[in-house]
Amino acid sequence: MRKVLAVLLLIVLMGALGGCKAKVEEGRLIVPVRLDEAALRQLVDLAVKAYTAQQGSNPLTVTVDTLTFLPPDGLAVTMRAQAENLPTVSGQAEMRFAVQDGLPQVTITRLEIPGVTVSEDQLQTLNRLLSTQLQEQMRRAGDRVSLREIAVESDALVLQVEVQLTR
């Protein structure tokens, strides 16, 4: 009876993994994780809030209007920005995604907000905050999890996550 249950469990597991395009390679489970527009909007919002909290005086508030996926590795953002006591202006940004040491990296390659000057240090801080938001999700999964690949498709950011099954 145990063998029958084990075989049934294996069949169900393989079916579930096959449905999400997961595969097993050399003791590692490779699972694609799709981050759609809502998930990426939340990522950007969290990073902007963390950045604003660090600014102290004259904070900049940013509201994301649209996200446009730019395969193979980019994302365009249109936004509204407002510095304290100034009118709201429309802005744009572009960012690229990559993998470094098994963790996601985000780099803002273009940031244009009329009337707002963003220094190189501020841009690096934003890059670090965006990368940290994605990296924290990976770290919560444990030390057996790393990022194998990251790509932008027409409707999502796709992370190929690798889970070490054996040590």
Coordinates of C-alpha atoms in Angstrom, one line a residue:
M1 CA 0.0 0.0 0.0
R2 CA 2.8 2.4 0.8
K3 CA 4.4 1.8 -2.6
V4 CA 1.2 2.6 -4.3
L5 CA 0.8 5.8 -2.3
A6 CA 4.4 6.8 -3.0
V7 CA 3.9 6.2 -6.8
L8 CA 0.6 8.2 -6.7
L9 CA 2.4 11.1 -4.8
L10 CA 5.2 11.1 -7.3
I11 CA 2.8 11.2 -10.2
V12 CA 0.9 14.1 -8.7
L13 CA 4.1 16.0 -7.9
M14 CA 5.5 15.5 -11.4
G15 CA 2.1 16.7 -12.8
A16 CA 2.2 19.8 -10.6
L17 CA 5.8 20.5 -11.5
G18 CA 5.1 20.0 -15.2
G19 CA 2.2 22.4 -15.1
C20 CA 4.4 25.2 -13.8
K21 CA 7.3 24.3 -16.2
A22 CA 9.6 23.2 -13.4
K23 CA 12.3 20.7 -14.1
V24 CA 14.9 18.7 -12.1
E25 CA 18.5 18.8 -13.2
E26 CA 21.4 17.2 -11.3
G27 CA 19.8 17.3 -7.9
R28 CA 18.4 20.8 -8.4
L29 CA 14.8 21.8 -9.0
I30 CA 14.5 24.7 -11.4
V31 CA 11.2 26.7 -11.1
P32 CA 10.2 29.7 -13.1
V33 CA 8.6 32.5 -10.9
R34 CA 6.6 35.1 -12.8
L35 CA 6.3 38.6 -11.4
D36 CA 3.5 40.4 -13.2
E37 CA 2.8 44.1 -13.3
A38 CA 1.1 44.2 -9.9
A39 CA 4.0 42.4 -8.2
L40 CA 6.6 44.8 -9.9
R41 CA 4.5 47.8 -9.1
Q42 CA 4.6 46.7 -5.4
L43 CA 8.4 46.2 -5.7
V44 CA 8.9 49.7 -7.1
D45 CA 6.5 51.2 -4.5
L46 CA 8.4 49.6 -1.6
A47 CA 11.8 50.8 -2.9
V48 CA 10.5 54.3 -3.3
K49 CA 9.0 54.4 0.2
A50 CA 12.3 53.1 1.6
Y51 CA 14.1 55.8 -0.3
T52 CA 11.8 58.6 0.8
A53 CA 12.1 57.5 4.4
Q54 CA 15.9 57.9 4.1
Q55 CA 15.7 61.4 2.6
G56 CA 14.6 63.4 5.6
S57 CA 14.0 67.0 4.4
N58 CA 12.2 67.7 1.2
P59 CA 11.1 64.2 0.5
L60 CA 10.1 63.1 -3.0
T61 CA 6.9 61.2 -3.4
V62 CA 6.5 59.0 -6.5
T63 CA 3.4 57.4 -7.9
V64 CA 3.9 54.7 -10.6
D65 CA 1.4 55.2 -13.5
T66 CA 2.4 52.5 -15.9
L67 CA 5.0 49.7 -16.3
T68 CA 6.1 48.6 -19.8
F69 CA 8.0 45.3 -20.2
L70 CA 11.0 45.6 -22.5
P71 CA 12.3 42.1 -23.3
P72 CA 14.9 40.7 -22.9
D73 CA 15.9 42.5 -19.6
G74 CA 14.2 45.9 -19.2
L75 CA 11.3 47.7 -17.7
A76 CA 10.0 51.2 -18.5
V77 CA 8.2 53.2 -15.8
T78 CA 6.1 56.3 -16.2
M79 CA 5.4 58.1 -12.9
R80 CA 4.2 61.2 -11.2
A81 CA 6.6 62.8 -8.8
Q82 CA 6.2 65.6 -6.3
A83 CA 8.8 67.2 -4.0
E84 CA 7.5 68.9 -0.9
N85 CA 5.6 72.2 -1.7
L86 CA 6.2 71.8 -5.5
P87 CA 3.7 70.8 -8.2
T88 CA 3.4 67.3 -9.4
V89 CA 5.4 66.5 -12.6
S90 CA 5.5 63.5 -14.9
G91 CA 8.6 61.4 -15.1
Q92 CA 10.1 58.4 -16.7
A93 CA 12.6 55.7 -15.8
E94 CA 14.1 52.6 -17.3
M95 CA 15.7 49.7 -15.4
R96 CA 17.5 46.6 -16.3
F97 CA 17.6 43.2 -14.5
A98 CA 20.5 40.8 -14.1
V99 CA 21.8 38.0 -11.9
Q100 CA 24.9 38.5 -9.8
D101 CA 26.2 35.8 -7.4
G102 CA 22.8 34.0 -7.6
L103 CA 20.9 37.1 -6.6
P104 CA 18.8 39.6 -8.6
Q105 CA 20.3 43.0 -9.5
V106 CA 18.4 46.0 -10.6
T107 CA 20.0 49.0 -12.4
I108 CA 18.2 52.2 -13.2
T109 CA 19.6 53.1 -16.6
R110 CA 17.5 56.3 -17.1
L111 CA 15.7 58.5 -14.7
E112 CA 14.0 61.8 -15.9
I113 CA 11.9 63.9 -13.6
P114 CA 11.6 67.5 -14.8
G115 CA 12.9 69.9 -12.1
V116 CA 14.4 67.1 -10.0
T117 CA 18.1 66.5 -10.0
V118 CA 19.1 63.0 -8.9
S119 CA 22.8 62.6 -8.0
E120 CA 24.8 59.5 -8.8
D121 CA 24.8 58.6 -5.1
Q122 CA 21.0 58.9 -5.0
L123 CA 20.7 56.7 -8.1
Q124 CA 23.0 54.1 -6.5
T125 CA 20.8 54.1 -3.4
L126 CA 17.7 53.6 -5.5
N127 CA 19.4 50.7 -7.4
R128 CA 20.5 49.1 -4.1
L129 CA 17.0 49.4 -2.7
L130 CA 15.3 47.9 -5.7
S131 CA 17.8 45.0 -5.8
T132 CA 17.4 44.5 -2.0
Q133 CA 13.6 44.2 -2.4
L134 CA 14.0 41.3 -4.8
Q135 CA 16.9 39.8 -2.9
E136 CA 14.9 39.7 0.3
Q137 CA 12.3 37.5 -1.4
M138 CA 15.1 35.1 -2.4
R139 CA 16.6 35.0 1.1
R140 CA 13.3 34.2 2.7
A141 CA 13.2 31.0 0.7
G142 CA 16.4 29.8 2.4
D143 CA 20.0 29.1 1.7
R144 CA 19.3 26.3 -0.8
V145 CA 17.7 28.7 -3.2
S146 CA 19.5 30.9 -5.7
L147 CA 18.6 32.7 -8.9
R148 CA 19.8 31.0 -12.1
E149 CA 18.4 33.5 -14.7
I150 CA 16.2 36.5 -14.9
A151 CA 14.4 37.7 -18.1
V152 CA 11.7 40.1 -19.1
E153 CA 8.9 38.8 -21.2
S154 CA 6.0 40.8 -22.7
D155 CA 3.9 40.6 -19.6
A156 CA 6.2 39.6 -16.7
L157 CA 9.6 39.4 -15.1
V158 CA 10.5 35.8 -15.0
L159 CA 13.0 34.5 -12.5
Q160 CA 14.4 31.0 -12.9
V161 CA 14.9 29.9 -9.3
E162 CA 17.2 27.0 -8.5
V163 CA 16.5 24.9 -5.4
Q164 CA 19.3 22.5 -4.2
L165 CA 17.6 19.2 -3.4
T166 CA 20.7 17.4 -2.2
R167 CA 23.7 18.6 -0.4

